[in-house]
Coordinates of C-alpha atoms in Angstrom, one line a residue:
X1 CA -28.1 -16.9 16.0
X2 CA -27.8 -14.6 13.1
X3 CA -24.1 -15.0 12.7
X4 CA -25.1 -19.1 12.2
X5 CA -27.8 -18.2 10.2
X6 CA -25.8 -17.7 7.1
X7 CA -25.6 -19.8 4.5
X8 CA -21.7 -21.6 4.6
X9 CA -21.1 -20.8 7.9
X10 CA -19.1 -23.6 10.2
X11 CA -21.1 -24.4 13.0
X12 CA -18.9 -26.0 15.9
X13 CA -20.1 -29.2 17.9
X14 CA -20.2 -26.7 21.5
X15 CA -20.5 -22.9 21.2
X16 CA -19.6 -21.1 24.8
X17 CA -21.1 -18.2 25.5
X18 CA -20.1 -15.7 28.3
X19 CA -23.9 -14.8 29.8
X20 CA -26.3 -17.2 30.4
X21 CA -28.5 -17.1 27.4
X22 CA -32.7 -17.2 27.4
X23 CA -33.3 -19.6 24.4
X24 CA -30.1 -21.6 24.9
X25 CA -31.8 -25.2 24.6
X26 CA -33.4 -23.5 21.4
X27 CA -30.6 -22.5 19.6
X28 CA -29.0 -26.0 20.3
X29 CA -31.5 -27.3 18.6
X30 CA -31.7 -25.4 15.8
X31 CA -27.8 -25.6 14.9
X32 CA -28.4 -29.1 15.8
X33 CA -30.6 -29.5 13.1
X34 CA -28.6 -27.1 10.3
X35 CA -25.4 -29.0 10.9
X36 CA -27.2 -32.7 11.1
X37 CA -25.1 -33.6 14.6
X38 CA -25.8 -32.2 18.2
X39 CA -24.6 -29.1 18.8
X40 CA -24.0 -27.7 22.6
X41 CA -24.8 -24.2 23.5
X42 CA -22.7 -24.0 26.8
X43 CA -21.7 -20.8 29.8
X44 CA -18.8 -22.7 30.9
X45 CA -17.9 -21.1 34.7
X46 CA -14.7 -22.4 35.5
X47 CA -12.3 -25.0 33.7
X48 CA -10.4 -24.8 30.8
X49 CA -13.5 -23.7 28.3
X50 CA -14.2 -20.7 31.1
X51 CA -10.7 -19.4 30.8
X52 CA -10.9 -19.8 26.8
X53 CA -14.0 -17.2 27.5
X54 CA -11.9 -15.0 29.4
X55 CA -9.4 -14.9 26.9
X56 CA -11.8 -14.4 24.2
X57 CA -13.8 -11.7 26.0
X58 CA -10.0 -9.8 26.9
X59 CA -9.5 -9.7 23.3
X60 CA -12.6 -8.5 21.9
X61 CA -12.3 -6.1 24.4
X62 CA -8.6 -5.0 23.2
X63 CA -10.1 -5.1 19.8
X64 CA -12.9 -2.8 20.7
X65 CA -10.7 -0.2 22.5
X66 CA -8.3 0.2 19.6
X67 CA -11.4 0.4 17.3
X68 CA -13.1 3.1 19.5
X69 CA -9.4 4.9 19.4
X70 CA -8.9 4.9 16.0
X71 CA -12.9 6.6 15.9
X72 CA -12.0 9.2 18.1
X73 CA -8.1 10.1 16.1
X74 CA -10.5 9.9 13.0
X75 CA -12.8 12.5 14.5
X76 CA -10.3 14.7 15.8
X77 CA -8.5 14.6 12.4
X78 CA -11.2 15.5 10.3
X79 CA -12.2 18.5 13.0
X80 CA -8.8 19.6 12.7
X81 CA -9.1 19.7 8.9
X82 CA -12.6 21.4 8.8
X83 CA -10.9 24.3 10.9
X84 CA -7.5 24.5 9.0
X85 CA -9.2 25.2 5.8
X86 CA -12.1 26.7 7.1
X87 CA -14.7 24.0 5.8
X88 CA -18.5 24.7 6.7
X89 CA -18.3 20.9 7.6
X90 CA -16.3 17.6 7.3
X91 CA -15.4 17.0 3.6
X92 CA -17.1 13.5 2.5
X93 CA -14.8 12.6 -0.4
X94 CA -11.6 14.2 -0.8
X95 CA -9.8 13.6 -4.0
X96 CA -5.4 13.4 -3.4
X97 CA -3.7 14.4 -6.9
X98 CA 0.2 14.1 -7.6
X99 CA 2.5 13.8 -10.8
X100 CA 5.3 11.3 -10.9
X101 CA 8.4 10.9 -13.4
X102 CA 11.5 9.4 -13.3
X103 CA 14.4 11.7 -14.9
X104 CA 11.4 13.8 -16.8
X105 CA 10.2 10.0 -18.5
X106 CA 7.4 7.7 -18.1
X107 CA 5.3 10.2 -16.3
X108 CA 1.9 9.4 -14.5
X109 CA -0.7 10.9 -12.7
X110 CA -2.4 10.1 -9.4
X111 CA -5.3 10.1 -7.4
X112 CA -6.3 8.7 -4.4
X113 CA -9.8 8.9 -2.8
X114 CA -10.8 9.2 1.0
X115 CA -14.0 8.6 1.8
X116 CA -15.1 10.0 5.3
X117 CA -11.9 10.1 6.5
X118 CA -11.1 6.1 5.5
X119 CA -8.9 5.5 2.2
X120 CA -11.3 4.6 -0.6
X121 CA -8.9 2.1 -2.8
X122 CA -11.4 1.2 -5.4
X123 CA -11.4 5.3 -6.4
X124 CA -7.1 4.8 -6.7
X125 CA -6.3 6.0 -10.3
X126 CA -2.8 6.0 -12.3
X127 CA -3.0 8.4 -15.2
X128 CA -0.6 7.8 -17.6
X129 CA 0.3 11.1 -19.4
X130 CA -1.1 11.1 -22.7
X131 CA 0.8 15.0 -23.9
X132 CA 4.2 16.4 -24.1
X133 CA 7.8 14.7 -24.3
X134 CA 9.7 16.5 -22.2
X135 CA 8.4 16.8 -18.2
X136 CA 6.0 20.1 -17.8
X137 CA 4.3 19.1 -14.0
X138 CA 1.6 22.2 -15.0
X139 CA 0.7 20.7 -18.1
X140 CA 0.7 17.3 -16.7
X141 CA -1.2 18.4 -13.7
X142 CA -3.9 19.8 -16.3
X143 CA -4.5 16.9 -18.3
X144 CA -4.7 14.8 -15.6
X145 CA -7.5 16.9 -13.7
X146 CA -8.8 17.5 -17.1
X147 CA -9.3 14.0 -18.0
X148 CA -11.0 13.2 -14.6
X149 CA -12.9 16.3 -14.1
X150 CA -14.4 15.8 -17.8
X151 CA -17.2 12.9 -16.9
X152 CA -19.5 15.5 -14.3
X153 CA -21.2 12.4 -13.9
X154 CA -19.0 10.8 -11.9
X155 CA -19.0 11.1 -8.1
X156 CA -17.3 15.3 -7.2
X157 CA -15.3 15.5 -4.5
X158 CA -15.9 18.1 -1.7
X159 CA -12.2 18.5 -1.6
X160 CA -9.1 18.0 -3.1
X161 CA -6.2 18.3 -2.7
X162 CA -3.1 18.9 -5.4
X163 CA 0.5 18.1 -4.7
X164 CA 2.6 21.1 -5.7
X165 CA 2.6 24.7 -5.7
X166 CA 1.0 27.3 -7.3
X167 CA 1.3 26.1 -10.6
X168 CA -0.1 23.3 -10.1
X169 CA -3.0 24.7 -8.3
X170 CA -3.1 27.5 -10.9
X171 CA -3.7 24.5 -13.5
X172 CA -6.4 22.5 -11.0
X173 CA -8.3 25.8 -10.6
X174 CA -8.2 26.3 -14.4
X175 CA -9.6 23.2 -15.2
X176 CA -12.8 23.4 -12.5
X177 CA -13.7 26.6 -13.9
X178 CA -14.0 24.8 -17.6

């Protein structure tokens, strides 16, 4: 009744239903009544419309299971994490920086943005290097960080993570003291 509720929504001339619903008649007249034609609210128990129901309730199932899965691999991920780097807790937003060239031109500058554990697409960034002609990935990696890291105002990260080596992280660490 709430998914029909919604303003737009298609409702169907029969709705089937695996349990015997309370309120059935109800609801049939409700929809009814939203869609302007008679609309059956049915728990069909054998036929063609009982083994649609089957097949529908096999692949919620199948959809629930992998959904559950991909919980649990999310959970155990982010544990793992927490007790690689020693974390007091699961980081909430982690911030992913790397520098790109091609033969030392048209450089750019990353950042992608995970959001309890689940890719956060509207925080992607491309930085496009503003400094320097020939490729320098610490100076890059500075005024990258530096440009994001200048607005305090915007949402901080709990961690990030730079793609490089010391250097790079030299420059990172640099920049978060300033």
């Amino acid at each position: 009744s709430q998914y029909y509720a919604r303003e737009g929504i298609f409702i169907p001339d029969e709705i089937l239903v695996a349990l015997n619903l309370e309120g059935a008649s109800s609801l049939s007249e409700i929809l009814s009544e939203k869609r302007g034609k008679k609309v059956l609210v049915t728990t069909p128990q054998k036929g063609e419309k009982h083994r649609l129901l089957e097949l529908a309730t096999r692949n919620a199932q199948v959809w629930l299971d992998k959904a559950v899965k991909k919980e649990i691999d999310l959970q155990d991920a982010m544990e793992r994490l927490k007790e690689g780097l020693s974390l007091p807790g699961f980081p909430s937003r982690m911030e992913c920086y790397d520098i790109s060239n091609i033969s030392g031109k048209f450089a750019t500058g990353s950042r992608v943005v995970f959001v309890d554990g689940m890719p956060d697409k509207n925080g992607y960034r491309h930085y496009r290097i503003r400094k320097g002609e020939t490729p320098n990935d610490y100076a890059m990696m500075k005024e990258v960080l530096g440009r994001r890291f200048k607005k305090t105002t915007d949402l901080l990260p709990d961690l990030i993570v730079i793609d490089g080596g010391k250097g790079q992280l030299g420059r990172a660490v640099e920049v978060l003291k300033k």
